Tab-separated table of C-alpha atoms in Angstrom:
chain	number	residue	atom	x	y	z
A	15	UNK	CA	0.260	0.051	-0.558
A	16	UNK	CA	1.292	3.337	-1.484
A	17	UNK	CA	0.019	5.923	1.558
A	18	UNK	CA	-0.428	9.610	0.282
A	19	UNK	CA	-0.404	12.690	3.109
A	20	UNK	CA	-0.850	16.374	3.771
A	21	UNK	CA	1.576	18.856	5.129
A	22	UNK	CA	-0.471	18.724	7.950
A	23	UNK	CA	-0.344	15.015	8.497
A	24	UNK	CA	3.252	15.107	8.286
A	25	UNK	CA	4.290	18.423	10.316
A	26	UNK	CA	2.240	16.406	13.484
A	27	UNK	CA	4.174	13.327	13.069
A	28	UNK	CA	7.390	15.208	12.887
A	29	UNK	CA	5.831	16.605	15.860
A	30	UNK	CA	5.301	13.493	17.705
A	31	UNK	CA	8.794	12.189	16.604
A	32	UNK	CA	10.573	15.330	18.150
A	33	UNK	CA	8.508	15.742	21.131
A	34	UNK	CA	9.310	11.750	22.118
A	35	UNK	CA	12.945	12.962	22.149
A	36	UNK	CA	14.444	13.225	18.392
A	37	UNK	CA	16.124	16.132	17.922
A	38	UNK	CA	15.594	18.150	14.747
A	39	UNK	CA	19.525	18.045	13.595
A	40	UNK	CA	19.112	14.044	14.284
A	41	UNK	CA	16.236	13.885	11.575
A	42	UNK	CA	18.429	16.399	9.287
A	43	UNK	CA	21.328	14.023	9.493
A	44	UNK	CA	19.349	11.044	8.481
A	45	UNK	CA	17.512	13.019	5.757
A	46	UNK	CA	21.367	14.031	4.477
A	47	UNK	CA	22.047	10.768	4.783
A	48	UNK	CA	19.316	9.598	2.091
A	49	UNK	CA	20.359	12.093	-0.312
A	50	UNK	CA	23.655	11.458	-0.259
A	51	UNK	CA	22.843	7.935	-1.484
A	52	UNK	CA	20.554	9.651	-4.350
A	53	UNK	CA	22.699	11.855	-5.326
A	54	UNK	CA	25.617	9.211	-5.809
A	55	UNK	CA	22.958	7.408	-8.417
A	56	UNK	CA	23.422	10.445	-10.628
A	57	UNK	CA	26.895	9.996	-12.621
A	58	UNK	CA	27.665	14.098	-12.280
A	59	UNK	CA	31.309	15.559	-12.273
A	60	UNK	CA	29.962	18.985	-9.947
A	61	UNK	CA	27.536	19.210	-7.428
A	62	UNK	CA	25.767	22.549	-7.736
A	63	UNK	CA	23.845	22.643	-3.881
A	64	UNK	CA	20.701	25.588	-3.622
A	65	UNK	CA	19.870	26.186	-0.563
A	66	UNK	CA	16.988	27.996	1.033
A	67	UNK	CA	16.625	30.002	4.561
A	68	UNK	CA	14.851	27.001	6.028
A	69	UNK	CA	14.530	23.110	6.741
A	70	UNK	CA	14.991	22.528	3.309
A	71	UNK	CA	18.134	24.375	2.991
A	72	UNK	CA	19.152	22.625	5.737
A	73	UNK	CA	18.945	19.013	4.564
A	74	UNK	CA	20.675	20.416	1.637
A	75	UNK	CA	23.879	21.997	3.554
A	76	UNK	CA	23.959	18.930	5.510
A	77	UNK	CA	24.275	16.841	1.642
A	78	UNK	CA	26.962	19.384	0.574
A	79	UNK	CA	29.110	18.380	3.608
A	80	UNK	CA	28.711	14.713	3.264
A	81	UNK	CA	29.494	15.253	-0.714
A	82	UNK	CA	32.716	17.332	0.022
A	83	UNK	CA	33.658	14.796	2.639
A	84	UNK	CA	33.395	12.014	0.135
A	85	UNK	CA	35.846	14.134	-2.536
A	86	UNK	CA	32.890	15.270	-4.529
A	87	UNK	CA	33.463	18.746	-6.348
A	88	UNK	CA	30.762	20.668	-4.253
A	89	UNK	CA	29.364	24.410	-4.736
A	90	UNK	CA	26.945	25.899	-2.676
A	91	UNK	CA	24.623	28.743	-3.609
A	92	UNK	CA	22.546	30.484	-0.759
A	93	UNK	CA	19.195	31.686	-2.086
A	94	UNK	CA	17.845	33.748	0.941
A	95	UNK	CA	19.034	36.510	3.209
A	96	UNK	CA	17.109	35.200	5.935
A	97	UNK	CA	18.073	31.763	7.625
A	98	UNK	CA	16.865	29.618	10.662
A	99	UNK	CA	19.599	28.354	13.349
A	100	UNK	CA	20.158	25.125	11.456
A	101	UNK	CA	21.110	26.499	8.422
A	102	UNK	CA	23.587	29.409	9.495
A	103	UNK	CA	25.168	26.512	11.860
A	104	UNK	CA	25.875	24.349	8.515
A	105	UNK	CA	27.175	27.612	6.780
A	106	UNK	CA	29.459	27.444	9.180
A	107	UNK	CA	30.759	24.109	8.997
A	108	UNK	CA	30.733	24.379	5.228
A	109	UNK	CA	33.120	27.711	5.315
A	110	UNK	CA	35.227	25.535	8.397
A	111	UNK	CA	35.955	23.070	5.603
A	112	UNK	CA	36.485	25.175	2.881
A	113	UNK	CA	33.449	24.715	0.839
A	114	UNK	CA	32.639	27.784	-1.335
A	115	UNK	CA	29.646	29.592	-0.747
A	116	UNK	CA	27.934	31.941	-2.963
A	117	UNK	CA	25.114	34.246	-3.462
A	118	UNK	CA	25.849	34.040	-7.329
A	119	UNK	CA	24.342	31.142	-9.646
A	120	UNK	CA	27.194	29.715	-11.294
A	121	UNK	CA	26.497	28.950	-14.696
A	122	UNK	CA	25.504	24.943	-15.032
A	123	UNK	CA	26.585	22.617	-17.226
A	124	UNK	CA	24.966	19.284	-18.518
A	125	UNK	CA	27.164	16.970	-16.360
A	126	UNK	CA	26.325	18.996	-13.064
A	127	UNK	CA	23.789	17.786	-10.636
A	128	UNK	CA	21.648	20.609	-9.035
A	129	UNK	CA	20.530	19.758	-5.295
A	130	UNK	CA	17.249	21.644	-4.954
A	131	UNK	CA	16.606	22.447	-1.538
A	132	UNK	CA	15.652	26.447	-2.051
A	133	UNK	CA	11.761	25.606	-0.894
A	134	UNK	CA	9.670	22.793	1.371
A	135	UNK	CA	6.928	21.716	2.087
A	136	UNK	CA	5.609	24.952	3.947
A	137	UNK	CA	5.861	27.436	0.833
A	138	UNK	CA	2.448	29.337	0.678
A	139	UNK	CA	3.085	32.216	-0.989
A	140	UNK	CA	4.344	32.463	-4.813
A	141	UNK	CA	8.043	32.743	-5.759
A	142	UNK	CA	9.395	35.349	-6.905
A	143	UNK	CA	12.286	37.771	-7.600
A	144	UNK	CA	15.969	36.410	-7.147
A	145	UNK	CA	14.444	32.880	-6.203
A	146	UNK	CA	12.212	33.150	-9.273
A	147	UNK	CA	15.165	33.565	-11.178
A	148	UNK	CA	17.332	30.853	-9.902
A	149	UNK	CA	14.296	28.506	-10.568
A	150	UNK	CA	13.867	29.724	-14.055
A	151	UNK	CA	18.010	28.609	-14.842
A	152	UNK	CA	17.675	25.663	-13.407
A	153	UNK	CA	14.814	24.473	-15.788
A	154	UNK	CA	16.902	26.039	-18.763
A	155	UNK	CA	19.622	24.313	-18.086
A	156	UNK	CA	21.074	20.568	-19.444
A	157	UNK	CA	21.858	19.722	-15.686
A	158	UNK	CA	20.647	16.900	-13.402
A	159	UNK	CA	18.462	17.916	-10.676
A	160	UNK	CA	17.824	16.198	-7.701
A	161	UNK	CA	14.959	18.159	-5.481
A	162	UNK	CA	15.204	18.059	-1.433
A	163	UNK	CA	11.430	16.486	-0.065
A	164	UNK	CA	9.727	18.427	-2.809
A	165	UNK	CA	10.249	20.764	-5.626
A	166	UNK	CA	10.978	24.035	-5.151
A	167	UNK	CA	7.571	26.083	-6.093
A	168	UNK	CA	5.467	23.360	-6.001
A	169	UNK	CA	2.650	23.419	-2.649
A	170	UNK	CA	3.137	20.273	-1.411
A	171	UNK	CA	-0.633	20.266	-0.624
A	172	UNK	CA	-2.401	20.961	-3.927
A	173	UNK	CA	0.072	20.299	-6.737
A	174	UNK	CA	0.174	24.089	-7.384
A	175	UNK	CA	3.138	25.735	-9.171
A	176	UNK	CA	3.356	28.815	-6.845
A	177	UNK	CA	4.637	30.867	-9.824
A	178	UNK	CA	8.105	29.270	-10.715
A	179	UNK	CA	8.595	25.481	-9.528
A	180	UNK	CA	11.440	23.624	-10.263
A	181	UNK	CA	11.624	20.249	-12.573
A	182	UNK	CA	13.042	17.700	-10.905
A	183	UNK	CA	14.961	14.472	-12.158
A	184	UNK	CA	14.312	13.030	-8.895
A	185	UNK	CA	12.796	14.077	-6.049
A	186	UNK	CA	13.831	12.196	-2.667
A	187	UNK	CA	10.650	13.091	-0.272
A	188	UNK	CA	10.997	12.256	2.894
A	189	UNK	CA	8.724	9.780	5.337
A	190	UNK	CA	5.541	9.635	2.789
A	191	UNK	CA	4.473	11.084	-0.602
A	192	UNK	CA	3.221	14.413	-0.065
A	193	UNK	CA	-0.418	15.010	-2.274
A	194	UNK	CA	0.957	17.517	-3.374
A	195	UNK	CA	3.501	15.513	-5.748
A	196	UNK	CA	0.897	13.569	-7.546
A	197	UNK	CA	-1.578	16.756	-8.000
A	198	UNK	CA	-1.648	19.653	-10.355
A	199	UNK	CA	1.920	20.625	-11.637
A	200	UNK	CA	3.321	18.073	-9.353
A	201	UNK	CA	3.593	15.343	-11.775
A	202	UNK	CA	5.270	17.379	-14.179
A	203	UNK	CA	7.988	18.750	-11.626
A	204	UNK	CA	8.454	16.198	-9.454
A	205	UNK	CA	10.490	13.938	-12.220
A	206	UNK	CA	10.526	10.009	-9.729
A	207	UNK	CA	9.548	10.292	-6.340
A	208	UNK	CA	11.800	8.373	-4.185
A	209	UNK	CA	10.529	7.848	-0.647
A	210	UNK	CA	13.319	8.266	2.098
A	211	UNK	CA	12.018	6.260	5.225
A	212	UNK	CA	14.031	8.866	8.233
A	213	UNK	CA	12.469	7.179	11.706
A	214	UNK	CA	8.965	9.465	11.139
A	215	UNK	CA	6.172	6.742	11.686
A	216	UNK	CA	3.301	7.903	10.350
A	217	UNK	CA	-0.719	6.683	11.182
A	218	UNK	CA	-2.762	4.868	8.645
A	219	UNK	CA	-3.398	7.067	5.451
A	220	UNK	CA	-6.239	9.008	4.601
A	221	UNK	CA	-5.383	8.915	0.783
A	222	UNK	CA	-3.984	5.865	-1.287
A	223	UNK	CA	-2.883	5.740	-4.447
A	224	UNK	CA	-4.637	2.500	-6.331
A	225	UNK	CA	-2.429	-0.541	-7.146
A	226	UNK	CA	-3.047	-3.256	-9.007
A	227	UNK	CA	-4.313	-5.310	-5.611
A	228	UNK	CA	-6.847	-2.550	-5.529
A	229	UNK	CA	-8.257	-2.686	-9.062
A	230	UNK	CA	-8.306	-6.923	-9.222
A	231	UNK	CA	-11.886	-8.192	-10.626
A	232	UNK	CA	-13.973	-10.745	-9.112
A	233	UNK	CA	-13.741	-13.916	-10.888
A	234	UNK	CA	-16.478	-15.406	-13.192
A	235	UNK	CA	-18.232	-18.616	-11.695
A	236	UNK	CA	-17.848	-21.596	-13.767
A	237	UNK	CA	-21.401	-22.378	-13.897
A	238	UNK	CA	-23.160	-19.151	-14.721
A	239	UNK	CA	-25.098	-16.830	-16.806
A	240	UNK	CA	-25.356	-13.161	-18.287
A	241	UNK	CA	-28.072	-12.794	-15.850
A	242	UNK	CA	-25.979	-13.363	-13.100
A	243	UNK	CA	-23.591	-10.393	-13.621
A	244	UNK	CA	-26.261	-7.919	-14.543
A	245	UNK	CA	-27.085	-5.153	-17.281
A	246	UNK	CA	-25.848	-1.737	-17.633
A	247	UNK	CA	-28.695	0.968	-19.572
A	248	UNK	CA	-27.041	4.212	-21.338
A	249	UNK	CA	-29.059	6.763	-21.633
A	250	UNK	CA	-27.606	8.952	-24.563
A	251	UNK	CA	-27.216	10.710	-27.646
A	252	UNK	CA	-28.545	13.707	-29.106
A	253	UNK	CA	-29.000	14.539	-33.323
A	254	UNK	CA	-25.411	16.382	-33.146
A	255	UNK	CA	-23.532	14.121	-30.824
A	256	UNK	CA	-24.521	10.432	-31.480
A	257	UNK	CA	-20.828	9.259	-31.720
A	258	UNK	CA	-20.507	9.732	-27.773
A	259	UNK	CA	-23.288	7.076	-26.804
A	260	UNK	CA	-21.670	4.669	-29.090
A	261	UNK	CA	-18.171	5.161	-27.728
A	262	UNK	CA	-19.673	4.668	-24.039
A	263	UNK	CA	-21.557	1.947	-24.911
A	264	UNK	CA	-18.594	0.065	-27.152
A	265	UNK	CA	-17.017	0.834	-23.754
A	266	UNK	CA	-18.738	-0.910	-21.843
A	267	UNK	CA	-18.839	-3.580	-24.108
A	268	UNK	CA	-15.408	-4.206	-23.334
A	269	UNK	CA	-15.550	-4.527	-20.156
A	270	UNK	CA	-18.286	-7.004	-19.493
A	271	UNK	CA	-14.907	-8.796	-20.266
A	272	UNK	CA	-14.952	-8.886	-16.424
A	273	UNK	CA	-18.426	-6.731	-15.469
A	274	UNK	CA	-22.116	-7.162	-16.600
A	275	UNK	CA	-23.853	-9.683	-18.681
A	276	UNK	CA	-25.520	-7.311	-21.381
A	277	UNK	CA	-26.100	-3.977	-21.841
A	278	UNK	CA	-28.835	-1.730	-24.111
A	279	UNK	CA	-28.211	1.369	-24.743
A	280	UNK	CA	-31.719	3.718	-24.724
A	281	UNK	CA	-31.588	6.269	-27.144
A	282	UNK	CA	-33.806	9.082	-29.000
A	283	UNK	CA	-36.439	6.809	-30.782
A	284	UNK	CA	-35.851	9.749	-33.942
A	285	UNK	CA	-32.475	8.593	-34.441
A	286	UNK	CA	-33.202	4.528	-34.131
A	287	UNK	CA	-31.766	4.277	-37.882
A	288	UNK	CA	-28.804	5.633	-36.708
A	289	UNK	CA	-28.035	3.601	-34.320
A	290	UNK	CA	-29.626	-0.118	-35.546
A	291	UNK	CA	-26.657	0.205	-38.358
A	292	UNK	CA	-24.079	-0.087	-35.438
A	293	UNK	CA	-25.348	-2.407	-33.025
A	294	UNK	CA	-24.211	-5.748	-33.088
A	295	UNK	CA	-24.364	-8.131	-29.672
A	296	UNK	CA	-25.956	-5.263	-27.526
A	297	UNK	CA	-30.081	-4.500	-27.361
A	298	UNK	CA	-31.915	-0.675	-28.323
A	299	UNK	CA	-34.383	0.933	-26.192
A	300	UNK	CA	-36.080	3.644	-28.049
A	301	UNK	CA	-36.745	6.476	-25.971
A	302	UNK	CA	-39.191	9.515	-27.160
A	303	UNK	CA	-37.998	12.838	-27.976
A	304	UNK	CA	-38.334	15.981	-29.498
A	305	UNK	CA	-35.588	17.121	-32.569
A	306	UNK	CA	-33.939	14.528	-30.973
A	307	UNK	CA	-33.413	15.386	-27.548
A	308	UNK	CA	-35.124	12.788	-25.236
A	309	UNK	CA	-38.291	13.957	-23.439
A	310	UNK	CA	-39.215	13.542	-19.876
A	311	UNK	CA	-41.759	10.293	-19.104
A	312	UNK	CA	-41.945	8.551	-16.323
A	313	UNK	CA	-43.527	4.962	-17.897
A	314	UNK	CA	-40.504	5.095	-20.097
A	315	UNK	CA	-37.966	5.864	-17.097
A	316	UNK	CA	-40.021	3.012	-15.152
A	317	UNK	CA	-39.190	0.848	-17.806
A	318	UNK	CA	-35.283	1.338	-18.021
A	319	UNK	CA	-35.110	1.306	-14.125
A	320	UNK	CA	-36.680	-2.469	-14.235
A	321	UNK	CA	-34.279	-5.270	-14.040
A	322	UNK	CA	-30.958	-3.418	-13.968
A	323	UNK	CA	-28.113	-2.869	-11.309
A	324	UNK	CA	-26.715	-0.202	-13.057
A	325	UNK	CA	-27.235	3.246	-15.551
A	326	UNK	CA	-25.268	5.229	-16.804
A	327	UNK	CA	-26.645	8.927	-18.611
A	328	UNK	CA	-25.407	12.053	-19.838
A	329	UNK	CA	-22.968	11.069	-23.168
A	330	UNK	CA	-23.785	13.061	-26.302
A	331	UNK	CA	-27.428	14.465	-24.863
A	332	UNK	CA	-26.419	17.825	-25.277
A	333	UNK	CA	-28.537	20.941	-23.771
A	334	UNK	CA	-31.382	19.114	-22.438
A	335	UNK	CA	-34.128	21.060	-20.949
A	336	UNK	CA	-35.693	18.081	-19.392
A	337	UNK	CA	-32.354	16.196	-18.632
A	338	UNK	CA	-32.419	17.427	-14.764
A	339	UNK	CA	-35.504	16.342	-14.111
A	340	UNK	CA	-35.028	13.179	-15.620
A	341	UNK	CA	-31.930	12.590	-13.408
A	342	UNK	CA	-33.323	13.469	-10.306
A	343	UNK	CA	-36.241	10.943	-10.977
A	344	UNK	CA	-34.090	8.325	-11.597
A	345	UNK	CA	-32.033	9.018	-8.714
A	346	UNK	CA	-34.960	9.640	-6.209
A	347	UNK	CA	-37.012	5.858	-7.901
A	348	UNK	CA	-33.681	3.516	-8.875
A	349	UNK	CA	-32.500	1.236	-6.509
A	350	UNK	CA	-28.854	0.559	-8.947
A	351	UNK	CA	-26.078	2.331	-9.274
A	352	UNK	CA	-26.426	5.131	-11.560
A	353	UNK	CA	-23.105	7.229	-13.412
A	354	UNK	CA	-23.676	10.732	-14.170
A	355	UNK	CA	-21.383	11.804	-16.953
A	356	UNK	CA	-20.738	14.580	-19.610
A	357	UNK	CA	-24.152	16.423	-20.152
A	358	UNK	CA	-25.571	15.043	-17.274
A	359	UNK	CA	-22.851	16.340	-15.061
A	360	UNK	CA	-23.511	19.809	-16.812
A	361	UNK	CA	-27.016	19.726	-16.039
A	362	UNK	CA	-26.478	18.864	-12.363
A	363	UNK	CA	-24.458	21.841	-12.045
A	364	UNK	CA	-27.547	23.934	-12.686
A	365	UNK	CA	-29.083	22.182	-9.268
A	366	UNK	CA	-26.704	19.187	-7.443
A	367	UNK	CA	-29.485	19.405	-4.700
A	368	UNK	CA	-31.426	17.886	-7.644
A	369	UNK	CA	-30.123	14.628	-6.502
A	370	UNK	CA	-30.137	14.816	-2.797
A	371	UNK	CA	-32.110	11.964	-0.838
A	372	UNK	CA	-31.421	10.123	-3.818
A	373	UNK	CA	-31.911	5.930	-3.295
A	374	UNK	CA	-29.755	4.744	-6.148
A	375	UNK	CA	-26.078	4.472	-5.523
A	376	UNK	CA	-24.904	7.266	-7.422
A	377	UNK	CA	-21.557	7.868	-9.181
A	378	UNK	CA	-20.376	11.313	-10.302
A	379	UNK	CA	-17.212	10.888	-12.878
A	380	UNK	CA	-16.568	15.212	-13.148
A	381	UNK	CA	-13.400	16.198	-15.354
A	382	UNK	CA	-11.702	19.475	-12.943
A	383	UNK	CA	-13.366	22.223	-14.841
A	384	UNK	CA	-17.162	20.168	-14.678
A	385	UNK	CA	-16.259	19.541	-11.058
A	386	UNK	CA	-16.068	23.284	-10.355
A	387	UNK	CA	-19.156	23.716	-11.677
A	388	UNK	CA	-20.629	21.314	-10.038
A	389	UNK	CA	-19.343	22.624	-6.750
A	390	UNK	CA	-19.810	26.494	-8.065
A	391	UNK	CA	-16.101	26.968	-7.366
A	392	UNK	CA	-13.709	28.978	-10.072
A	393	UNK	CA	-10.205	26.575	-9.265
A	394	UNK	CA	-10.159	23.997	-11.877
A	395	UNK	CA	-7.417	21.825	-9.710
A	396	UNK	CA	-7.211	18.333	-9.245
A	397	UNK	CA	-8.591	18.346	-5.145
A	398	UNK	CA	-8.417	15.543	-2.550
A	399	UNK	CA	-10.359	17.602	0.038
A	400	UNK	CA	-12.376	19.130	-2.128
A	401	UNK	CA	-13.175	16.140	-3.773
A	402	UNK	CA	-13.680	14.327	-0.418
A	403	UNK	CA	-15.966	16.671	0.792
A	404	UNK	CA	-18.242	17.432	-2.322
A	405	UNK	CA	-18.966	13.259	-2.005
A	406	UNK	CA	-20.115	13.275	1.620
A	407	UNK	CA	-22.177	16.250	1.024
A	408	UNK	CA	-24.199	14.207	-2.193
A	409	UNK	CA	-23.845	11.043	-0.463
A	410	UNK	CA	-21.970	10.023	-3.288
A	411	UNK	CA	-18.808	8.503	-5.301
A	412	UNK	CA	-17.030	11.212	-6.842
A	413	UNK	CA	-13.829	10.947	-9.465
A	414	UNK	CA	-12.459	14.156	-10.274
A	415	UNK	CA	-10.526	13.214	-13.478
A	416	UNK	CA	-7.138	15.002	-14.434
A	417	UNK	CA	-3.655	13.247	-14.729
A	418	UNK	CA	-4.065	12.239	-11.572
A	419	UNK	CA	-7.761	11.187	-10.941
A	420	UNK	CA	-9.155	11.906	-6.694
A	421	UNK	CA	-11.470	9.407	-6.152
A	422	UNK	CA	-13.645	9.593	-3.117
A	423	UNK	CA	-16.714	7.945	-1.237
A	424	UNK	CA	-16.756	10.842	1.112
A	425	UNK	CA	-14.556	9.067	3.342
A	426	UNK	CA	-11.794	7.279	1.710
A	427	UNK	CA	-9.620	8.497	-1.123
A	428	UNK	CA	-7.649	7.121	-3.685
A	429	UNK	CA	-5.382	8.247	-6.312
A	430	UNK	CA	-5.527	7.167	-9.887
A	431	UNK	CA	-1.696	7.125	-11.907
A	432	UNK	CA	-2.630	5.363	-14.307
A	433	UNK	CA	-2.654	7.134	-17.867
A	434	UNK	CA	-1.344	8.729	-20.622
A	435	UNK	CA	-1.316	12.377	-21.957
A	436	UNK	CA	-2.670	10.692	-25.620
A	437	UNK	CA	-6.107	10.108	-23.531
A	438	UNK	CA	-7.311	13.672	-23.611
A	439	UNK	CA	-8.924	13.615	-26.487
A	440	UNK	CA	-13.025	13.981	-27.114
A	441	UNK	CA	-14.491	10.684	-25.842
A	442	UNK	CA	-12.250	9.097	-23.664
A	443	UNK	CA	-14.426	10.937	-20.570
A	444	UNK	CA	-17.413	8.246	-21.838
A	445	UNK	CA	-15.157	5.281	-22.017
A	446	UNK	CA	-14.616	5.760	-18.348
A	447	UNK	CA	-18.325	6.356	-17.736
A	448	UNK	CA	-19.447	3.238	-19.963
A	449	UNK	CA	-16.440	1.454	-17.831
A	450	UNK	CA	-17.589	2.675	-14.410
A	451	UNK	CA	-21.446	1.520	-15.113
A	452	UNK	CA	-20.309	-1.856	-16.465
A	453	UNK	CA	-18.454	-2.610	-12.961
A	454	UNK	CA	-21.200	-0.999	-10.913
A	455	UNK	CA	-23.193	-3.867	-12.164
A	456	UNK	CA	-21.886	-5.950	-9.625
A	457	UNK	CA	-19.493	-4.332	-7.323
A	458	UNK	CA	-19.611	-1.504	-4.681
A	459	UNK	CA	-19.675	1.868	-6.558
A	460	UNK	CA	-16.455	3.341	-4.539
A	461	UNK	CA	-14.578	-0.479	-5.701
A	462	UNK	CA	-16.088	0.018	-9.582
A	463	UNK	CA	-14.545	3.285	-9.525
A	464	UNK	CA	-11.078	2.936	-8.626
A	465	UNK	CA	-11.447	-0.034	-10.655
A	466	UNK	CA	-12.211	1.537	-13.097
A	467	UNK	CA	-10.244	4.443	-13.303
A	468	UNK	CA	-7.416	2.373	-13.052
A	469	UNK	CA	-8.044	0.157	-15.990
A	470	UNK	CA	-9.352	2.996	-17.933
A	471	UNK	CA	-6.154	4.154	-17.614
A	472	UNK	CA	-4.117	0.910	-17.939
A	473	UNK	CA	-6.000	0.561	-21.202
A	474	UNK	CA	-5.071	4.231	-22.770
A	475	UNK	CA	-1.195	2.958	-21.528
A	476	UNK	CA	-1.430	-0.193	-24.089
A	477	UNK	CA	-2.931	2.238	-26.910
A	478	UNK	CA	-0.617	4.647	-26.418
A	479	UNK	CA	2.241	2.116	-26.722
A	480	UNK	CA	0.479	0.603	-30.200
A	481	UNK	CA	0.177	3.696	-31.491
A	482	UNK	CA	1.460	7.091	-30.709
A	483	UNK	CA	0.720	9.926	-27.890
A	484	UNK	CA	-0.681	12.116	-30.611
A	485	UNK	CA	-2.881	9.566	-32.393
A	486	UNK	CA	-4.763	7.441	-30.490
A	487	UNK	CA	-8.239	8.043	-30.217
A	488	UNK	CA	-11.109	7.062	-27.666
A	489	UNK	CA	-12.208	3.987	-29.910
A	490	UNK	CA	-8.366	2.732	-29.634
A	491	UNK	CA	-9.119	2.571	-25.706
A	492	UNK	CA	-11.882	0.087	-26.241
A	493	UNK	CA	-10.002	-2.350	-28.018
A	494	UNK	CA	-7.540	-2.166	-25.621
A	495	UNK	CA	-9.595	-2.231	-22.862
A	496	UNK	CA	-10.688	-6.037	-23.367
A	497	UNK	CA	-6.976	-6.824	-23.440
A	498	UNK	CA	-5.330	-5.614	-19.993
A	499	UNK	CA	-7.212	-7.621	-17.734
A	500	UNK	CA	-5.547	-9.748	-15.724
């Protein structure tokens, strides 16, 4: 299990260790030892150590002394006029050892190793002035970069780049992964994250990274039939976006290899000819519509809710004045899993309380901007606490989609790291929603969302490796979905 922690959780654990008698100096020494081992993994001629005035600076300066004692050419750049006692004492030790310390940034060469210890997990303001200039110089160079605990300029909680941030090759982070390394700009800045244990016990994590064992699918029984695995019904389609509903349906069909027994595509009646020409193993159910947009009809919705454990709604429905009313009706009368995506989320953003009091097992799959609209916020960044709080508010499972997808049921939080930038294509989200509905046909909604996000990402990775990061389509992800389980 890979746990992920907030800055406050890390700080509380550090305070507890120091209250138990471990000194700050001892922790700095342990950290420097781990950094020394990591630094020796680089082939470098000269180490250029950038030190701020806080705890990260003291870790970096302690490393500088170890490198000098090991006979490695080492130059130190002090990046702050403000210095805590630990930084000051280590600057004195470096001066006594004859290590050059300067306030001026040297020209960086390809065979240099930059040790980034300017800012740590406490950074809460934008980086400006000289520190910003130094960070820009590091990023523009061809030198290798090792960051101390967190890349300087990265918010360790949110993953927000605070004006400027170091783009590291390796980040040695102490005790555990900080959530900001995995969110937002953290995925671009962190490089390879290496967790270094320095003797700070941490409690059970509220957050964890989804790993393969978390995504294992239950086996199919030898004696069984399609009815044992439930059905998925997909309410989708409009005159201008028929392809989205077909993609959602095909993704559900691919996921049937370890999910639902059969699928029904519920589409506007006036468009039946277009769908009939594409459907093979699946079934169609035609809904009343006006000009290709489905209309609110309780008997029809009641029929859709019959004999199915899972419904997904939203793909390619467009702007529809009846859509929010349809969603609210299903949510308050359907006992199975209801997955809302795409245009369903856009409709729900007008009144999220429309699904309050729902009896269904509700799953929302918004990307970051859809989530911002749902939550009535301006900030379109992945966020663990906002996702958890919104899931708790609606008594739902929420998968906030981004390079790192945050999944929560209001209590647990999982971070999904599978996937590739190649999946940033129209239709990809529809595929994920269809997979989630297929898994929810026989799994708990949280487990279904965790597994769907993981395997969706793996299918995208496989598609990109077989084609390219620029050319894959959502339909390519569907094809690979059928090949990645196990």
